[in-house]
Short mmCIF file of C-alpha atoms and ligand atoms in Angstrom, two decimals:
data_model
loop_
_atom_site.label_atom_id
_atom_site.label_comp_id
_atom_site.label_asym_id
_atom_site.label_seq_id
_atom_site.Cartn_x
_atom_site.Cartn_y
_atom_site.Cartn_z
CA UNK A 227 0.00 0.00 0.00
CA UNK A 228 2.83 2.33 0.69
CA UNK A 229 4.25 1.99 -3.01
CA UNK A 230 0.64 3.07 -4.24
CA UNK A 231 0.62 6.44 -2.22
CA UNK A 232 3.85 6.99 -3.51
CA UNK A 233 2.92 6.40 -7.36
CA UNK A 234 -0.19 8.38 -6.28
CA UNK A 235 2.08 11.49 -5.07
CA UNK A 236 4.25 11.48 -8.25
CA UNK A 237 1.49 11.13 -10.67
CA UNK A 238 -0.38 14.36 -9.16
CA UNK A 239 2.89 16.30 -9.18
CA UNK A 240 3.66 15.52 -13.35
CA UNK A 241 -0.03 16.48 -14.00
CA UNK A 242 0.07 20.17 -12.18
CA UNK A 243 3.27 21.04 -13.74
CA UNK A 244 2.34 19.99 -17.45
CA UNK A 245 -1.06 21.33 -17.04
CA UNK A 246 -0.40 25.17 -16.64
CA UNK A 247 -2.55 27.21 -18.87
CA UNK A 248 -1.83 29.24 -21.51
CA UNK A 249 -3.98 32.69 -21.31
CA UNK A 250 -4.97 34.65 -24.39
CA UNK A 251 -6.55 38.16 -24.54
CA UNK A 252 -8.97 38.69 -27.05
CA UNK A 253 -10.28 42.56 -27.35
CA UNK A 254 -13.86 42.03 -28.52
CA UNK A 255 -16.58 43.07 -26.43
CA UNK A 256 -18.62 40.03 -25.75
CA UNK A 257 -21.49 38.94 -22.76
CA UNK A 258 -20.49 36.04 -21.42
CA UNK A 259 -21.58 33.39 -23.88
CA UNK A 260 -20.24 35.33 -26.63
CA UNK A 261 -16.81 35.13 -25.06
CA UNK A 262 -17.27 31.30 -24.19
CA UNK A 263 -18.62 30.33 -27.75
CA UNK A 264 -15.68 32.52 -29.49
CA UNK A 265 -13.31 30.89 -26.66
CA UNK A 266 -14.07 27.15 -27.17
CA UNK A 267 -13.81 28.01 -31.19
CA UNK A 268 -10.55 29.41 -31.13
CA UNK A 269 -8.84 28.16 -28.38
CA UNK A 270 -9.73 25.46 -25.47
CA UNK A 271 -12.49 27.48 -23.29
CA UNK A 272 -12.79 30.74 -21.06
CA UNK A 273 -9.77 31.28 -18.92
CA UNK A 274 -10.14 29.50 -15.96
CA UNK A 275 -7.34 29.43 -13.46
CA UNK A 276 -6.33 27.12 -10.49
CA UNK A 277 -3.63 28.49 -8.99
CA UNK A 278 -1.46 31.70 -7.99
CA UNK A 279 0.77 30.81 -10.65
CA UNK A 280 -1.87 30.78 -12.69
CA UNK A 281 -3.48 33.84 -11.89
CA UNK A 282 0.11 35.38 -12.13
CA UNK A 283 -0.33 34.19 -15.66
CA UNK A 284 -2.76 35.62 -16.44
CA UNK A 285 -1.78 38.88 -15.29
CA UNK A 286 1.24 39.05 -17.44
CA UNK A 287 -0.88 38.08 -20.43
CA UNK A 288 -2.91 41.45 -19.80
CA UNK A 289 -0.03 43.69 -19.25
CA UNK A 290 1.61 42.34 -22.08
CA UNK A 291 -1.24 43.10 -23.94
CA UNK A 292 -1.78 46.85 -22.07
CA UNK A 293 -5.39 46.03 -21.12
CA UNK A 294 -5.93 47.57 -17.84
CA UNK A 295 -9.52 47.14 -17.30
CA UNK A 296 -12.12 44.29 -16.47
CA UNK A 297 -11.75 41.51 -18.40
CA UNK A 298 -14.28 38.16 -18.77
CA UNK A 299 -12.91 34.86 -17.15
CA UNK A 300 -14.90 31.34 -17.12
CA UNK A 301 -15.83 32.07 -13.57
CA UNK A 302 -19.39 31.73 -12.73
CA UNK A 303 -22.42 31.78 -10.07
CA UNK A 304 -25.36 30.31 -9.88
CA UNK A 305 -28.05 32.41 -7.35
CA UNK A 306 -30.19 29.66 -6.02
CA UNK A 307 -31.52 31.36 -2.78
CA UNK A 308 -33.47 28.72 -0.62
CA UNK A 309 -35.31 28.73 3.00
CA UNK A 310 -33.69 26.66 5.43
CA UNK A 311 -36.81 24.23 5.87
CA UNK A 312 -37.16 23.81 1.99
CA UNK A 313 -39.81 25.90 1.78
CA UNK A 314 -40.81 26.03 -1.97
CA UNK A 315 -44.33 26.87 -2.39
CA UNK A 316 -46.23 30.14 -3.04
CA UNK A 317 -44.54 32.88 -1.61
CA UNK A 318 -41.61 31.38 -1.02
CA UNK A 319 -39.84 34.12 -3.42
CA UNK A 320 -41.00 36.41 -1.34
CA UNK A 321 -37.76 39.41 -0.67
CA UNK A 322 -37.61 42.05 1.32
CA UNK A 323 -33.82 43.44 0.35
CA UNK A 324 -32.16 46.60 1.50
CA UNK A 325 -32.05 47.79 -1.67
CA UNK A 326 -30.78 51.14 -1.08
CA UNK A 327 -27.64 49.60 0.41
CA UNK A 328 -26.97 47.52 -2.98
CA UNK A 329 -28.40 44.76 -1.49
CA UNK A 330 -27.74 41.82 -1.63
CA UNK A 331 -24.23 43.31 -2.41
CA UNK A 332 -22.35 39.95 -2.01
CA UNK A 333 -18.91 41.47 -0.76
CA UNK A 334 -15.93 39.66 -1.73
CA UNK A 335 -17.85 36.74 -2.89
CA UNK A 336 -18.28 35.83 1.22
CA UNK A 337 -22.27 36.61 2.02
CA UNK A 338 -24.19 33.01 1.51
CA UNK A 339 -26.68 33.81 4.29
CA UNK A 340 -29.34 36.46 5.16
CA UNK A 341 -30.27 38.59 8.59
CA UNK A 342 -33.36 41.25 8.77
CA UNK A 343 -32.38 44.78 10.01
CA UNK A 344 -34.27 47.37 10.85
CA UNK A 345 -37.00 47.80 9.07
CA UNK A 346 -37.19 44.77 8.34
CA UNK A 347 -34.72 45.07 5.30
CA UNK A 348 -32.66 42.30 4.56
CA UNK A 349 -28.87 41.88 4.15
CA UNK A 350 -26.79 39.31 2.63
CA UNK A 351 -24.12 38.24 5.60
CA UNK A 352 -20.84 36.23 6.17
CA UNK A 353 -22.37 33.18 7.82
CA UNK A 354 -19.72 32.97 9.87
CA UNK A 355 -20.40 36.54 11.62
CA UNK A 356 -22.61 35.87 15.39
CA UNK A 357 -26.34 37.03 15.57
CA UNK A 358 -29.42 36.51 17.21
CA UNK A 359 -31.56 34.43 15.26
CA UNK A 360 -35.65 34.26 14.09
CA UNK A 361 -36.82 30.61 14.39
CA UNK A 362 -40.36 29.67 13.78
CA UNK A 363 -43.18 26.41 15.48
CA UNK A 364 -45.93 25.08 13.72
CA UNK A 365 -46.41 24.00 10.37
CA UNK A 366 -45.49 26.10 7.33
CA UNK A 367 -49.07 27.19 6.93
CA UNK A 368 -49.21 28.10 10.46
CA UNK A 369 -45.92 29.44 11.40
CA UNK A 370 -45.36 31.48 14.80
CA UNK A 371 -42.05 33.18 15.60
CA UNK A 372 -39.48 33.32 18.26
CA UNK A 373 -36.90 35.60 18.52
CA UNK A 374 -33.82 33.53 19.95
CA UNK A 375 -31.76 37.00 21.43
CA UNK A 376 -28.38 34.61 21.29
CA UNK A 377 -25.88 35.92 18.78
CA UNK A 378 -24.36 32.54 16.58
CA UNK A 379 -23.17 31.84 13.10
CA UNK A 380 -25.78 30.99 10.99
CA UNK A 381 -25.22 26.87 10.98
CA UNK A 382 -25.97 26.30 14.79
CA UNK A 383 -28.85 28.93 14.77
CA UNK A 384 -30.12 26.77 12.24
CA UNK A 385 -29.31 23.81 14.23
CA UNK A 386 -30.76 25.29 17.82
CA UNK A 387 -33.99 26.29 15.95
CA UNK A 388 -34.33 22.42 14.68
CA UNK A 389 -33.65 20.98 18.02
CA UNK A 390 -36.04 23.53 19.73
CA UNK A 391 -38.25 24.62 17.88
CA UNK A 392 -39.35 23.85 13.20
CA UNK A 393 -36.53 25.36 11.62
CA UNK A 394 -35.25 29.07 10.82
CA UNK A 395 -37.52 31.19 10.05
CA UNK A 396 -39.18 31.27 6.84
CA UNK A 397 -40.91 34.77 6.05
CA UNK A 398 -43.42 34.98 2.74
CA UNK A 399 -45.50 37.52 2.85
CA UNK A 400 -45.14 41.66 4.27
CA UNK A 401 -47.20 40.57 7.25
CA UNK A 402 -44.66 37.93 8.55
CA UNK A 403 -41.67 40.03 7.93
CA UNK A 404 -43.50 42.79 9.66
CA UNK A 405 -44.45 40.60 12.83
CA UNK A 406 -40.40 39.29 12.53
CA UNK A 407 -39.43 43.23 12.44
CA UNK A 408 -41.74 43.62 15.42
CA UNK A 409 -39.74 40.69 17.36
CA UNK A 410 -36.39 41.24 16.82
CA UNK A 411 -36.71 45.21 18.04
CA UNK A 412 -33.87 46.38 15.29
CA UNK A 413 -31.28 44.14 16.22
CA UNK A 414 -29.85 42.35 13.21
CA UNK A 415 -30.99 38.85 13.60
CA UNK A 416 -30.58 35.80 11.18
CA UNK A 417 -33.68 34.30 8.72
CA UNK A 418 -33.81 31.19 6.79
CA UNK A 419 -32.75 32.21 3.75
CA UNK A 420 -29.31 31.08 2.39
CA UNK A 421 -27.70 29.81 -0.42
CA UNK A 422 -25.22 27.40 -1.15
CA UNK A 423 -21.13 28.40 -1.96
CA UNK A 424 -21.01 27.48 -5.32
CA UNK A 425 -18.41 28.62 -7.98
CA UNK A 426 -18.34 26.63 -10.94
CA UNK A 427 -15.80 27.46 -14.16
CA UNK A 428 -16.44 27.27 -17.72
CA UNK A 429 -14.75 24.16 -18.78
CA UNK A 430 -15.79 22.51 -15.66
CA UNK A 431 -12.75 22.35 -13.62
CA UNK A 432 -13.45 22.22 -9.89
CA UNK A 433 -13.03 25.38 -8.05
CA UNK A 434 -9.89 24.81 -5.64
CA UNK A 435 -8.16 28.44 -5.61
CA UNK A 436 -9.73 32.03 -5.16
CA UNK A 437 -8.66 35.68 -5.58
CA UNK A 438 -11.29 37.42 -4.98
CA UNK A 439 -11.72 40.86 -4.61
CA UNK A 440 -13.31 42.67 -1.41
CA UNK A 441 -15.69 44.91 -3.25
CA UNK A 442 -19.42 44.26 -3.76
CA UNK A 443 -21.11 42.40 -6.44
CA UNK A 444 -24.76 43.61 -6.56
CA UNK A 445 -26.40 40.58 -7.21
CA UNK A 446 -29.98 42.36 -7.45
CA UNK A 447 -32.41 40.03 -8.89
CA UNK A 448 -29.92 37.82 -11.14
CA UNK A 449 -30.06 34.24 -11.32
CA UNK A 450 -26.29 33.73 -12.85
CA UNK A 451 -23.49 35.84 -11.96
CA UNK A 452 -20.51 35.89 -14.00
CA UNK A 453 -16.60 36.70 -12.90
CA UNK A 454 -14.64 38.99 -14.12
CA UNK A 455 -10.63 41.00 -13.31
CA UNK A 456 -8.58 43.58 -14.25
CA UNK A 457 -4.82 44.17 -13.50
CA UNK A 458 -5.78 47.65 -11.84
CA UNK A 459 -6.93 45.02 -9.00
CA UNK A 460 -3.80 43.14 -9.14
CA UNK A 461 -6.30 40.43 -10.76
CA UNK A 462 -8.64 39.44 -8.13
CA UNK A 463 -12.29 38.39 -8.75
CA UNK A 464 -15.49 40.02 -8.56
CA UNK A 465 -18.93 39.13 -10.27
CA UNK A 466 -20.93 41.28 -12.64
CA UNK A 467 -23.64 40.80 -15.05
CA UNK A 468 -22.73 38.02 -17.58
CA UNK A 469 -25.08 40.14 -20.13
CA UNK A 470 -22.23 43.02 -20.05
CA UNK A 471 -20.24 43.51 -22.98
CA UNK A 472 -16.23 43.72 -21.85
CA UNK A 473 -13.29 42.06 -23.53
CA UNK A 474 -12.39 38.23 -21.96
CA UNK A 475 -9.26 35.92 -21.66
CA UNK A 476 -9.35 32.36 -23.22
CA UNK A 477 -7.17 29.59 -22.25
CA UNK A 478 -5.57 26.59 -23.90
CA UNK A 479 -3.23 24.00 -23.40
CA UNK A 480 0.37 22.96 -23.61
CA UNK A 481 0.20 20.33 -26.40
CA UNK A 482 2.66 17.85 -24.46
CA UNK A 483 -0.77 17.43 -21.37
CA UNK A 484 -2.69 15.78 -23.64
CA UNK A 485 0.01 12.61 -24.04
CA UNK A 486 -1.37 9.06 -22.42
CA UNK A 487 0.44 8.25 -19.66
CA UNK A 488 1.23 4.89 -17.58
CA UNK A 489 2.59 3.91 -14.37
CA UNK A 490 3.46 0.65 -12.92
CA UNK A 491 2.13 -0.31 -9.64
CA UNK A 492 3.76 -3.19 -7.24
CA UNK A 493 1.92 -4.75 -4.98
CA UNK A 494 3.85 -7.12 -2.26
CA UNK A 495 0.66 -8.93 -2.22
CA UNK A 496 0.44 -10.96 -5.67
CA UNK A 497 -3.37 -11.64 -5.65
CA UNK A 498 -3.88 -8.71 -4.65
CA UNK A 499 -3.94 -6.65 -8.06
CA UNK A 500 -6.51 -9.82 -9.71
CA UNK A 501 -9.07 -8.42 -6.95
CA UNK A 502 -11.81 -6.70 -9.12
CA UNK A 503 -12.98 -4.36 -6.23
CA UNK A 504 -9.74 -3.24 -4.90
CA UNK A 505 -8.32 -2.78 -8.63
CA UNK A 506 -12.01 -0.30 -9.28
CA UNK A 507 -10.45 0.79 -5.71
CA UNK A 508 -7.08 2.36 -6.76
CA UNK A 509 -8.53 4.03 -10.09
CA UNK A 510 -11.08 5.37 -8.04
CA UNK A 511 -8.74 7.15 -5.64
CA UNK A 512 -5.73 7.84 -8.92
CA UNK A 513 -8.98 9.79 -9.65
CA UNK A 514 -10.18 11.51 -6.50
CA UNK A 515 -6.67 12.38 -6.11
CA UNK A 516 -5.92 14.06 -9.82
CA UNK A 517 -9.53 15.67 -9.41
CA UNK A 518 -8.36 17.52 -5.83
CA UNK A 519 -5.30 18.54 -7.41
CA UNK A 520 -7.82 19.98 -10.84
CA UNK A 521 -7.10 18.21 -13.20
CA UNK A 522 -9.87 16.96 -15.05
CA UNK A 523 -10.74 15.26 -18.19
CA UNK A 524 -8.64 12.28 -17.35
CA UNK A 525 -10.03 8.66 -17.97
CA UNK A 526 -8.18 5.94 -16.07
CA UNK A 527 -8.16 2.24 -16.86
CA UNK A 528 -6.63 -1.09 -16.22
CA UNK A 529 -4.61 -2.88 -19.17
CA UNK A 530 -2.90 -6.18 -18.94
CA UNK A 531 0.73 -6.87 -20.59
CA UNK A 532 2.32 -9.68 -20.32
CA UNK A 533 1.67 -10.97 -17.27
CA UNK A 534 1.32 -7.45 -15.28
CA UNK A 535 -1.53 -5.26 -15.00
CA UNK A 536 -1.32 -1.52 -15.18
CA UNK A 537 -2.97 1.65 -14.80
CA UNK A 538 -3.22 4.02 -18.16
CA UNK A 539 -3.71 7.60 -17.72
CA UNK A 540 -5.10 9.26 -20.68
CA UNK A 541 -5.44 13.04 -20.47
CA UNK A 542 -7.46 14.99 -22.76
CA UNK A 543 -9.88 12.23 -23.38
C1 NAG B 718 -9.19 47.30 -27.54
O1 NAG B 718 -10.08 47.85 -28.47
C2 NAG B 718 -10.41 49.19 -28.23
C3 NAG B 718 -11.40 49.63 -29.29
O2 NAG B 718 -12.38 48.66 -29.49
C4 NAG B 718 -9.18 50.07 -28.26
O3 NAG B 718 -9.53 51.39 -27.92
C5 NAG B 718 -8.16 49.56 -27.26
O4 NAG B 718 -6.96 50.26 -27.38
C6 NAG B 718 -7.89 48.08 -27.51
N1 NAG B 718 -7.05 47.60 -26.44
C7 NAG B 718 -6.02 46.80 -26.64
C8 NAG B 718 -5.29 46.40 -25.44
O5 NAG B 718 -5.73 46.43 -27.75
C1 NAG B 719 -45.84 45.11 16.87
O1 NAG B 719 -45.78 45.31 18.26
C2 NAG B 719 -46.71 46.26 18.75
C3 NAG B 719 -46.46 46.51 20.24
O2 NAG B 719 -45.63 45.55 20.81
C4 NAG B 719 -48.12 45.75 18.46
O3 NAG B 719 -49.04 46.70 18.89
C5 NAG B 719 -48.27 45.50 16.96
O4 NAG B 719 -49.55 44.96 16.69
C6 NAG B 719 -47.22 44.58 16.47
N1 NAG B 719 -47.31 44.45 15.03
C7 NAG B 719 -47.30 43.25 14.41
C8 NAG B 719 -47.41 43.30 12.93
O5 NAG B 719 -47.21 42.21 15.02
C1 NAG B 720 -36.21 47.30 22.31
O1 NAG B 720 -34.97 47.97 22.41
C2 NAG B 720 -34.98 49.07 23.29
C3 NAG B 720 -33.64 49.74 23.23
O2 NAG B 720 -32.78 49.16 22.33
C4 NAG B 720 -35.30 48.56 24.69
O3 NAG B 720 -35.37 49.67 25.58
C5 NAG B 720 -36.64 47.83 24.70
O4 NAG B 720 -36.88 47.24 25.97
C6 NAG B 720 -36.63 46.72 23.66
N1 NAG B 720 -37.93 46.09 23.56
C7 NAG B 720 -38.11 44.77 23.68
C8 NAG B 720 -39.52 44.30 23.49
O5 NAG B 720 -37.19 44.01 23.89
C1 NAG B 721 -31.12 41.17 23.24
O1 NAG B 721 -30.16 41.17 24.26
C2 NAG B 721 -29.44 42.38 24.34
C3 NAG B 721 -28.43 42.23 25.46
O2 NAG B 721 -27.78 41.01 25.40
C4 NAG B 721 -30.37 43.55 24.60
O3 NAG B 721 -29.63 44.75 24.61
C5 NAG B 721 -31.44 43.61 23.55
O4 NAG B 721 -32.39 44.63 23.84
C6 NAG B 721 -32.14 42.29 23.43
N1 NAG B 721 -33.09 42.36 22.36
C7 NAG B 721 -34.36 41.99 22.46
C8 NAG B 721 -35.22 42.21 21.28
O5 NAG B 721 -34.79 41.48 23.46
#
């Protein structure tokens, strides 16, 4: 087994060096899809990046080409906003936003769950940061509230509410955010509302590094929120509307990462490796492994050869 962690160490190290993307600027004004379809014609997809070195990359690309200002990359958000109990049915798109504050304003990509403030506005929030909390009894067609005046992240209000009481509360009409509003007496308190941390890029990559950029990205009613940079803000990330027109970065690859590759593997064991599970086993975790490390669009199989049985890596498949 050791042996197999080892091969398992080396492999991921060969992929992240040969896999380091190649940025191009292209100075068209394009909404988002227009920069993915003209990026997955011409070159491999929208830039998507997985690393500092990466993002370094892409930074020299920009001031090599003297574009200072936002630029398109694959980066993108879906706004799924959902009530803690799974509330789905009339009314449950019911908002009540402090709008005049930008919100929700999503700063630096970090606000996933909502309080009520005075007035009975509501505010996109770390859900890390400690507040008092709104939990309801009852059914959801006949909800009473509590206030619960004990300030916690948003995870173990939602968890206290459970143990004590439904859930968080869910608020869908004026009248129940009023009676909420009446409750909390302005203190900032917590709601059900949330959604989940999801960044997804272009070409599908997972999403293992982030830059982002502590400014606000006014979400406002949007469904999808696209990312965007600029060298003026030493490239970090922020979101805007993936209908506006700005200039975008593709990527594509170093020929040389889309060669097959193989490794051996020894086992001390010699039945071991004719054991179907365990050999679905090691793929599986040759996998999990390259996928933590980002590199995807690898297929993995078992070939026999003379007598031994190997592992074939085939990138770009
Ligand atoms: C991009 O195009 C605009 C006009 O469409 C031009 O003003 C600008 O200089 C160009 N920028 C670069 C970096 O080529
Ligand atoms: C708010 O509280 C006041 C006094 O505590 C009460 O008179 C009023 O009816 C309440 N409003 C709602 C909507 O519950
Ligand atoms: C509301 O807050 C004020 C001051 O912040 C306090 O004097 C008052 O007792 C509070 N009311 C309730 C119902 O907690
Ligand atoms: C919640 O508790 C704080 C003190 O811990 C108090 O100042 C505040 O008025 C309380 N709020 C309500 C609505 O009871």
């Amino acid at each position: 087994m050791e042996r197999i962690l080892v091969g398992l160490l080396l492999l991921a190290g060969w992929f992240s060096l040969s896999t380091c993307r190649q940025y191009h600027f292209v100075n068209q004004s394009s909404t988002w899809s227009e920069a993915l379809t003209h990026c997955r014609q011409t070159y491999t997809d929208l830039a998507s990046i997985s690393s500092v070195d990466e993002n370094n990359e892409l930074k020299k690309t920009l001031n090599s080409a003297g574009h200072s200002s936002d630029v398109r990359i694959g980066l993108y958000n879906e706004v799924d906003w959902k009530w803690s109990d799974g509330f789905s049915s009339s009314g449950a798109d019911y908002r009540n936003w402090y709008t005049s504050a930008y919100d929700p304003d999503f700063i630096g990509a970090n606000q996933f769950c909502v309080n009520i403030y005075q007035n009975g506005l509501w505010l996109d929030t770390e859900c890390s940061s400690k507040l008092p909390f709104v939990c309801y009894i009852g059914t959801r067609l006949a909800r009473e509230f509590v206030f619960v005046n004990k300030s916690t992240d948003w995870r173990s209000a939602q968890k206290y509410c459970r143990e004590s009481y439904t859930d968080l509360a869910t608020v869908s009409t004026d009248a129940e955010n009023k009676k909420i509003n009446n409750l909390t007496n302005k203190t900032l308190a917590w709601i059900g509302l949330f959604r989940d941390k999801k960044f997804s890029w272009s070409d599908g990559s997972s999403f293992q590094f982030s830059s982002w950029d502590n400014v606000m990205n006014e979400i406002g009613s949007m469904r999808i929120i696209c990312g965007a940079t600029s060298v003026t803000r030493s490239v970090a990330w922020k979101f805007l509307s993936c209908e506006k027109k700005l200039p975008f970065v593709c990527y594509s690859l170093p020929p040389e990462a889309k060669q097959a590759m193989k490794m051996t593997i020894e086992s001390e064991d010699s039945v071991g490796l004719n054991n179907p599970a365990l050999k679905a086993n090691i793929l599986k975790k040759l996998q999990d492994r390259l996928e933590a490390k980002g590199v995807s669009g690898v297929s993995l199989e078992w070939t026999e050869q003379a007598g031994r049985k190997q592992a074939e890596g085939d990138k770009g498949g």
